[in-house]
Each structure stands twice: as C-alpha cells, then as structure tokens.
Amino acid sequence: MIRPDVTLSQAWHFPTPTVMSLPTGLTVWHVHLPGQHLATFELVLPVALAAEPRDREGLGTVALHAIDEGTVSHPDGRIGELLEGQGATLHGTARLRYTTFGGQAPIRRLPEVLRLFVEVLAEPEYAERDVAHHIEAQVAAYDSKLASPGPSARLALRRELYGAEHREGRPAAGTPATLGQLTAADAHAWHRRHFTPDGAVLLVAGDLPDPAPLSRLADWVGPGRGSGSTPAPAPDGRSRIVVVDRPGSVQATILIGRRSVPRSHERWPALRLAGHAVVGAFASRLNLELRERLGYSYGIGGGFSPGVGESQFTVGGSVRTEVAADAVARLLDGLELRDPFTAAEIDDARRYLVGVAPLANETSADIVGQASALAAAGLDAGYMNRHFADLGEVTPAQATEAFREEVRPGTLTVAVAGAAEELLPALAARGLAAEVVDLRD
C-alpha cells in the first residue's frame, strides 16, 4: 500500500488589522473576522509595576481587579449587572511590564458594551469594601502559591534570574506585607496616574466590518500617562541551584532557566525551533530521556517564551524525590547539546510551530491575545507572518549554533521545590551544590 505524504495544505497568515489613531492618543487595532460573532476587545496599557511604591507592591493588581466592582454612575455592583445584561464579561492582568484589561461581548451588543467599558475606565468607584475584598483575595492567592510546588518554584527561579532587589524579581501581585498597606485612596491614585489613553493600544477582533462602534473609545480621556520600564539588569550570570523546602514531599518540581534575547533578535527563529526540539515537543530529547526511557516523570516541557524586551528559556517538570537529583543532572547534561540537531528534529519542530498556528488562532480571543502581546512589545501585527517565514529558513546547523551560544553550560539557574533534607545531599553527591531559600524573606 502506498501512503500519501501528509503536508501543510497552504500557508496560513495572521490577520492584518486596520490601525487607527484617536485624538486622545489611543491606538486602535481593528481585526475583521467574518463569522466570529463573539467580539473580543483588550486594552494594553504601558503600566509597569516598577512604578508601584516599594512598600505597596500589589497596588497595580488590586486597582485593576477592583476597577469593575462599581462606577460613580453605577455603584455597588450595578455596572456589573449592566454588563452582564449585555452578555459581556471583563478580564484583566497586571503584568510586570504592562497591564491588559478587556472583555468579550456579542457583536450586536458591542456598541453598548464599549460605552459601559469606557465608564469603567473613566470613573471607577473603588469602594473601601471592594478594595479590601481584593486585597484579601491576593493575600490568599500568595499563600496558595507558596503552598504549591509549581508556583513556588517559579517564584524562586524568577527571584534568582532578576534579583530580589528589582521589581521583576518579586511577586507581581505583592506580598501580604505590602498588600496590607493598601487603601482605596491608593487605588484611586494609581488609576488617575496610569489609566490613560495616551500611549495605550486597544485591540478589537470579531465580525465587525464597520469600525464605527469603536469611535466610542474617543470618550475616554485621562490625565495620567504610562510608566514604561527597562528590564532589570542581569545578575552575575553564575549558575545557582536553590531549593524551596517542602518537608516530607514525595515529589520534587524542577525548573531550570535563564534570561534570553528578545524576539526581535536575529537568532530568535532558530532558538524557537531549537527549544522545541530539545524540550518543547512530546518527542523532544529531554522528554524522551526522562519520561520514556527512565520513567522519572509524566512529562518534561519548556522552551523559549517571548516577553517585552527579552525572553526566557525554561525547562521544567515534576519527578519522584528519590530521582530528583539525578533528573537535575541529566537535564543539565542534555542542555549542553553535545550532539547537533538533525534535519529531522528541526523539520519536525518547524512543521509543528507553523502547522499549529491556525489552531492557536481560531477565535477572536486567540487573535487579540496574540496581538496584545505584540503591541506590548512594540511590534507590529505583520511580525507574526515574518516570523513564520523566518522559521522556514532555519537550518539544523543554525539551530545548533544558536542554542549552544545562548544556553551555555554554567549560566543556567535551577529551582527545585521539594524535601530539602533529601535533595541537598543527593545533589551534592553529583557535584551540584544547592542552598535552601525562604520565599517569605
């Protein structure tokens, strides 16, 4: 029997938005998606959490989460009832380098929803009880993270990569000590200073051939201005292994990483393919080694993740405590990439990253999510199509060279959440010196 070759049917292209600039300084990206009757809209604010007072970290998160609890015109939750009556939902995230705030609504209800959205942006109530509620929620979320191995390992890794003295090395939503200092007046002040259309980008996607409803955003004005920031300087670059102690744990969560180049760097396409071949795919080198051959884990994953101004390379997974030290040693050994990538490995990575793009960008929410990340990074929407074309030009030799240059032995940081009493001597026996860190310090 002769089987047909399975190939990509045609090249897929990320949709090109219509870009408009409003007199208020707001930039609008409008993506018309025929057949998408649920519209997604998202505002990208250049608000860096480094602008928070040091003793009130978490203010950006609390101010964002409490913004739609009530407005001056519709207090006590009535604005939420009006939005719900239109079939709309709102969501937002205060990231370290920027903030997003938006929602979804049926296309035919979008004009009224955008009017209510502008009301939320312009006149949040910030009642004392609402702000207090969100402070309590963030304190509980912080305690939950420290009680969970995955989040605590991520917190430890980030602190090592950026340094606890820099905002990016500390929890984005603050700590109980800083959250406890916050008041409703702080939330009002943060909103007045940073929630402004000047320098912001609004992304809207859906079956909206006429962008006229978007003109309602011109009603949003604000006296504040954005607060962009530069990345924290890199620590000394030496490899370090830290352990977050979880006494009695029968499982250890491992996270290895380093800071890397931004997606505008010429090596970025090669690094994306290399990261997928090493650890991103189910059939990647490290997953096959630790899951399939050794049975240490249900899965090892990772790769290069883009951010604003830089990226991160990470490798992670959970293993049984008794094999955790050996798993760390094998992961570090595999990342030295002694054997160059084969043509088959890079071709498989390329086919996946290009082939999955249509599936990852099916809905209006998918499109807006990707576009907002581009806008936050200062990239135009055409970047995605250029990136897919660049992936097609990468050779195995280029992927090998880029990975070896970027992921050098001795520059990786390791964070392990598990039973320190067992992990420390086991790591030391393999020549890996580790120290215990307390995330509450």
mmCIF file of C-alpha atoms in Angstrom, residues 41-265:
data_model
loop_
_atom_site.group_PDB
_atom_site.id
_atom_site.type_symbol
_atom_site.label_atom_id
_atom_site.label_comp_id
_atom_site.label_asym_id
_atom_site.label_seq_id
_atom_site.Cartn_x
_atom_site.Cartn_y
_atom_site.Cartn_z
ATOM 1 C CA PHE A 41 -11.536 43.605 22.964
ATOM 2 C CA GLU A 42 -8.445 44.262 25.045
ATOM 3 C CA LEU A 43 -6.647 47.377 26.153
ATOM 4 C CA VAL A 44 -2.863 47.308 26.511
ATOM 5 C CA LEU A 45 -1.653 49.916 28.991
ATOM 6 C CA PRO A 46 2.097 50.672 29.234
ATOM 7 C CA VAL A 47 1.929 50.472 33.020
ATOM 8 C CA ALA A 48 4.977 48.851 34.587
ATOM 9 C CA LEU A 49 4.664 47.571 38.135
ATOM 10 C CA ALA A 50 8.046 49.120 38.866
ATOM 11 C CA ALA A 51 6.039 52.349 39.305
ATOM 12 C CA GLU A 52 4.424 50.948 42.469
ATOM 13 C CA PRO A 53 5.738 52.283 45.797
ATOM 14 C CA ARG A 54 8.100 49.662 47.257
ATOM 15 C CA ASP A 55 6.006 49.287 50.414
ATOM 16 C CA ARG A 56 2.742 48.997 48.449
ATOM 17 C CA GLU A 57 3.538 46.390 45.827
ATOM 18 C CA GLY A 58 0.429 44.676 44.552
ATOM 19 C CA LEU A 59 -1.300 48.033 44.073
ATOM 20 C CA GLY A 60 -1.463 47.610 40.289
ATOM 21 C CA THR A 61 -3.130 44.215 40.645
ATOM 22 C CA VAL A 62 -5.649 45.306 43.277
ATOM 23 C CA ALA A 63 -6.558 48.506 41.393
ATOM 24 C CA LEU A 64 -7.144 46.510 38.218
ATOM 25 C CA HIS A 65 -9.180 43.736 39.816
ATOM 26 C CA ALA A 66 -11.402 46.188 41.711
ATOM 27 C CA ILE A 67 -11.958 48.563 38.795
ATOM 28 C CA ASP A 68 -15.229 46.995 37.612
ATOM 29 C CA GLU A 69 -16.842 46.448 41.021
ATOM 30 C CA GLY A 70 -18.679 49.741 40.651
ATOM 31 C CA THR A 71 -18.527 53.144 38.975
ATOM 32 C CA VAL A 72 -19.503 56.601 40.147
ATOM 33 C CA SER A 73 -22.552 56.486 37.872
ATOM 34 C CA HIS A 74 -23.421 52.874 38.699
ATOM 35 C CA PRO A 75 -22.011 52.000 42.154
ATOM 36 C CA ASP A 76 -22.465 48.935 44.349
ATOM 37 C CA GLY A 77 -22.040 46.415 41.554
ATOM 38 C CA ARG A 78 -24.691 47.879 39.269
ATOM 39 C CA ILE A 79 -22.182 48.363 36.445
ATOM 40 C CA GLY A 80 -21.572 44.614 36.555
ATOM 41 C CA GLU A 81 -25.285 43.944 36.239
ATOM 42 C CA LEU A 82 -25.476 46.202 33.178
ATOM 43 C CA LEU A 83 -22.532 44.439 31.541
ATOM 44 C CA GLU A 84 -23.985 41.042 32.355
ATOM 45 C CA GLY A 85 -27.281 42.124 30.821
ATOM 46 C CA GLN A 86 -25.428 42.732 27.564
ATOM 47 C CA GLY A 87 -23.814 39.283 27.690
ATOM 48 C CA ALA A 88 -20.391 40.794 28.337
ATOM 49 C CA THR A 89 -17.527 39.691 30.550
ATOM 50 C CA LEU A 90 -14.439 41.661 31.577
ATOM 51 C CA HIS A 91 -10.977 40.401 32.452
ATOM 52 C CA GLY A 92 -7.541 41.839 33.071
ATOM 53 C CA THR A 93 -3.992 41.107 34.177
ATOM 54 C CA ALA A 94 -1.393 43.408 35.719
ATOM 55 C CA ARG A 95 1.878 42.130 34.297
ATOM 56 C CA LEU A 96 5.294 43.312 35.366
ATOM 57 C CA ARG A 97 5.899 45.343 32.195
ATOM 58 C CA TYR A 98 2.337 46.188 31.094
ATOM 59 C CA THR A 99 -1.340 45.782 32.012
ATOM 60 C CA THR A 100 -4.170 44.346 29.923
ATOM 61 C CA PHE A 101 -7.866 44.978 30.505
ATOM 62 C CA GLY A 102 -10.701 43.959 28.202
ATOM 63 C CA GLY A 103 -13.502 41.510 27.648
ATOM 64 C CA GLN A 104 -15.879 39.746 25.297
ATOM 65 C CA ALA A 105 -19.376 40.534 24.056
ATOM 66 C CA PRO A 106 -21.782 39.572 21.266
ATOM 67 C CA ILE A 107 -21.063 41.649 18.168
ATOM 68 C CA ARG A 108 -24.561 43.157 18.085
ATOM 69 C CA ARG A 109 -24.170 44.340 21.695
ATOM 70 C CA LEU A 110 -20.645 45.705 21.261
ATOM 71 C CA PRO A 111 -21.539 49.433 20.925
ATOM 72 C CA GLU A 112 -23.333 49.486 24.290
ATOM 73 C CA VAL A 113 -20.685 47.296 25.920
ATOM 74 C CA LEU A 114 -17.920 49.650 24.792
ATOM 75 C CA ARG A 115 -19.859 52.573 26.265
ATOM 76 C CA LEU A 116 -20.000 50.762 29.609
ATOM 77 C CA PHE A 117 -16.331 49.779 29.253
ATOM 78 C CA VAL A 118 -15.400 53.454 28.872
ATOM 79 C CA GLU A 119 -17.429 54.224 32.000
ATOM 80 C CA VAL A 120 -15.450 51.614 33.941
ATOM 81 C CA LEU A 121 -12.175 53.045 32.645
ATOM 82 C CA ALA A 122 -13.114 56.641 33.387
ATOM 83 C CA GLU A 123 -14.879 56.564 36.762
ATOM 84 C CA PRO A 124 -14.259 53.500 38.944
ATOM 85 C CA GLU A 125 -15.856 53.719 42.372
ATOM 86 C CA TYR A 126 -13.176 51.884 44.393
ATOM 87 C CA ALA A 127 -15.367 51.455 47.465
ATOM 88 C CA GLU A 128 -13.417 50.586 50.608
ATOM 89 C CA ARG A 129 -15.120 47.199 50.982
ATOM 90 C CA ASP A 130 -14.387 46.246 47.357
ATOM 91 C CA VAL A 131 -10.712 47.147 47.620
ATOM 92 C CA ALA A 132 -10.459 45.284 50.938
ATOM 93 C CA HIS A 133 -12.051 42.223 49.328
ATOM 94 C CA HIS A 134 -9.454 42.145 46.551
ATOM 95 C CA ILE A 135 -6.610 42.680 48.990
ATOM 96 C CA GLU A 136 -7.795 39.627 50.925
ATOM 97 C CA ALA A 137 -8.050 37.661 47.677
ATOM 98 C CA GLN A 138 -4.465 38.495 46.704
ATOM 99 C CA VAL A 139 -3.140 37.588 50.157
ATOM 100 C CA ALA A 140 -4.905 34.226 49.877
ATOM 101 C CA ALA A 141 -3.508 33.750 46.367
ATOM 102 C CA TYR A 142 0.015 34.466 47.638
ATOM 103 C CA ASP A 143 -0.314 31.879 50.412
ATOM 104 C CA SER A 144 -1.684 29.386 47.889
ATOM 105 C CA LYS A 145 1.329 29.902 45.615
ATOM 106 C CA LEU A 146 3.783 29.282 48.425
ATOM 107 C CA ALA A 147 1.875 26.115 49.335
ATOM 108 C CA SER A 148 2.091 24.779 45.765
ATOM 109 C CA PRO A 149 5.337 23.343 44.360
ATOM 110 C CA GLY A 150 4.962 24.650 40.813
ATOM 111 C CA PRO A 151 4.229 28.293 41.649
ATOM 112 C CA SER A 152 6.798 28.363 44.464
ATOM 113 C CA ALA A 153 9.495 27.017 42.128
ATOM 114 C CA ARG A 154 8.580 29.710 39.585
ATOM 115 C CA LEU A 155 8.794 32.419 42.243
ATOM 116 C CA ALA A 156 12.199 31.148 43.332
ATOM 117 C CA LEU A 157 13.519 30.967 39.773
ATOM 118 C CA ARG A 158 12.324 34.460 38.945
ATOM 119 C CA ARG A 159 13.924 35.888 42.072
ATOM 120 C CA GLU A 160 17.241 34.321 41.114
ATOM 121 C CA LEU A 161 17.051 35.446 37.481
ATOM 122 C CA TYR A 162 16.181 39.075 38.204
ATOM 123 C CA GLY A 163 17.343 39.651 41.748
ATOM 124 C CA ALA A 164 15.109 40.356 44.740
ATOM 125 C CA GLU A 165 16.218 43.999 44.680
ATOM 126 C CA HIS A 166 14.459 44.509 41.330
ATOM 127 C CA ARG A 167 10.683 44.635 40.838
ATOM 128 C CA GLU A 168 10.769 41.848 38.263
ATOM 129 C CA GLY A 169 12.342 39.555 40.827
ATOM 130 C CA ARG A 170 9.479 39.998 43.272
ATOM 131 C CA PRO A 171 5.857 38.729 43.124
ATOM 132 C CA ALA A 172 3.786 40.698 40.623
ATOM 133 C CA ALA A 173 0.786 40.836 42.960
ATOM 134 C CA GLY A 174 2.828 41.820 46.010
ATOM 135 C CA THR A 175 3.174 40.074 49.360
ATOM 136 C CA PRO A 176 0.955 40.067 52.460
ATOM 137 C CA ALA A 177 3.205 42.752 53.981
ATOM 138 C CA THR A 178 2.846 45.160 51.051
ATOM 139 C CA LEU A 179 -0.775 44.323 50.311
ATOM 140 C CA GLY A 180 -1.674 45.086 53.897
ATOM 141 C CA GLN A 181 -0.622 48.712 53.396
ATOM 142 C CA LEU A 182 -3.066 49.370 50.543
ATOM 143 C CA THR A 183 -6.156 51.569 50.766
ATOM 144 C CA ALA A 184 -8.925 52.666 48.428
ATOM 145 C CA ALA A 185 -7.176 56.037 48.159
ATOM 146 C CA ASP A 186 -4.100 54.256 46.795
ATOM 147 C CA ALA A 187 -6.235 52.555 44.146
ATOM 148 C CA HIS A 188 -7.762 55.894 43.109
ATOM 149 C CA ALA A 189 -4.318 57.494 42.858
ATOM 150 C CA TRP A 190 -2.931 54.609 40.776
ATOM 151 C CA HIS A 191 -5.893 54.805 38.424
ATOM 152 C CA ARG A 192 -5.628 58.583 37.991
ATOM 153 C CA ARG A 193 -1.932 58.349 37.224
ATOM 154 C CA HIS A 194 -1.789 55.338 34.923
ATOM 155 C CA PHE A 195 -5.169 54.615 33.298
ATOM 156 C CA THR A 196 -4.921 56.947 30.332
ATOM 157 C CA PRO A 197 -5.499 56.536 26.588
ATOM 158 C CA ASP A 198 -2.258 58.304 25.737
ATOM 159 C CA GLY A 199 0.165 55.574 24.644
ATOM 160 C CA ALA A 200 -2.353 52.751 25.105
ATOM 161 C CA VAL A 201 -3.452 50.290 22.408
ATOM 162 C CA LEU A 202 -6.955 48.839 22.075
ATOM 163 C CA LEU A 203 -7.379 45.623 20.107
ATOM 164 C CA VAL A 204 -10.783 44.543 18.819
ATOM 165 C CA ALA A 205 -11.494 41.389 16.798
ATOM 166 C CA GLY A 206 -14.722 39.869 15.518
ATOM 167 C CA ASP A 207 -17.239 40.011 12.694
ATOM 168 C CA LEU A 208 -17.152 43.791 12.651
ATOM 169 C CA PRO A 209 -16.742 45.105 9.080
ATOM 170 C CA ASP A 210 -17.588 48.663 10.130
ATOM 171 C CA PRO A 211 -15.260 50.071 12.810
ATOM 172 C CA ALA A 212 -17.695 52.908 13.618
ATOM 173 C CA PRO A 213 -18.637 51.477 17.075
ATOM 174 C CA LEU A 214 -15.002 51.837 18.106
ATOM 175 C CA SER A 215 -15.334 55.611 17.979
ATOM 176 C CA ARG A 216 -16.943 55.377 21.433
ATOM 177 C CA LEU A 217 -13.445 54.952 22.823
ATOM 178 C CA ALA A 218 -12.796 58.604 21.981
ATOM 179 C CA ASP A 219 -14.969 59.442 25.001
ATOM 180 C CA TRP A 220 -12.294 58.021 27.289
ATOM 181 C CA VAL A 221 -9.888 60.697 28.442
ATOM 182 C CA GLY A 222 -7.442 60.671 31.302
ATOM 183 C CA PRO A 223 -4.789 62.963 32.768
ATOM 184 C CA GLY A 224 -2.250 60.266 33.545
ATOM 185 C CA ARG A 225 0.489 58.752 31.469
ATOM 186 C CA GLY A 226 2.099 55.361 31.005
ATOM 187 C CA SER A 227 5.059 54.179 33.020
ATOM 188 C CA GLY A 228 7.234 52.028 30.803
ATOM 189 C CA SER A 229 10.366 50.471 32.227
ATOM 190 C CA THR A 230 13.569 48.846 31.148
ATOM 191 C CA PRO A 231 14.395 45.238 32.072
ATOM 192 C CA ALA A 232 16.232 44.659 35.309
ATOM 193 C CA PRO A 233 19.976 44.243 34.769
ATOM 194 C CA ALA A 234 21.053 40.628 34.665
ATOM 195 C CA PRO A 235 22.651 39.193 37.809
ATOM 196 C CA ASP A 236 26.241 37.997 37.602
ATOM 197 C CA GLY A 237 25.259 35.083 35.326
ATOM 198 C CA ARG A 238 26.702 32.335 37.504
ATOM 199 C CA SER A 239 24.828 29.070 37.769
ATOM 200 C CA ARG A 240 22.981 28.624 41.044
ATOM 201 C CA ILE A 241 20.770 25.891 42.436
ATOM 202 C CA VAL A 242 18.154 26.802 45.033
ATOM 203 C CA VAL A 243 15.721 24.589 46.903
ATOM 204 C CA VAL A 244 12.335 25.632 48.258
ATOM 205 C CA ASP A 245 11.884 23.264 51.178
ATOM 206 C CA ARG A 246 8.722 21.165 51.278
ATOM 207 C CA PRO A 247 9.358 18.746 54.149
ATOM 208 C CA GLY A 248 8.130 15.217 53.563
ATOM 209 C CA SER A 249 7.259 15.778 49.921
ATOM 210 C CA VAL A 250 7.439 12.602 47.816
ATOM 211 C CA GLN A 251 7.695 14.645 44.630
ATOM 212 C CA ALA A 252 10.028 17.417 43.548
ATOM 213 C CA THR A 253 9.236 20.113 40.998
ATOM 214 C CA ILE A 254 12.240 21.187 38.936
ATOM 215 C CA LEU A 255 12.555 24.413 36.979
ATOM 216 C CA ILE A 256 15.687 25.404 35.070
ATOM 217 C CA GLY A 257 16.000 28.683 33.222
ATOM 218 C CA ARG A 258 17.835 31.728 32.040
ATOM 219 C CA ARG A 259 17.039 35.110 30.553
ATOM 220 C CA SER A 260 17.492 35.328 26.805
ATOM 221 C CA VAL A 261 17.274 37.519 23.712
ATOM 222 C CA PRO A 262 14.100 39.354 22.598
ATOM 223 C CA ARG A 263 12.077 38.083 19.660
ATOM 224 C CA SER A 264 13.455 40.909 17.527
ATOM 225 C CA HIS A 265 16.901 39.272 17.712
#
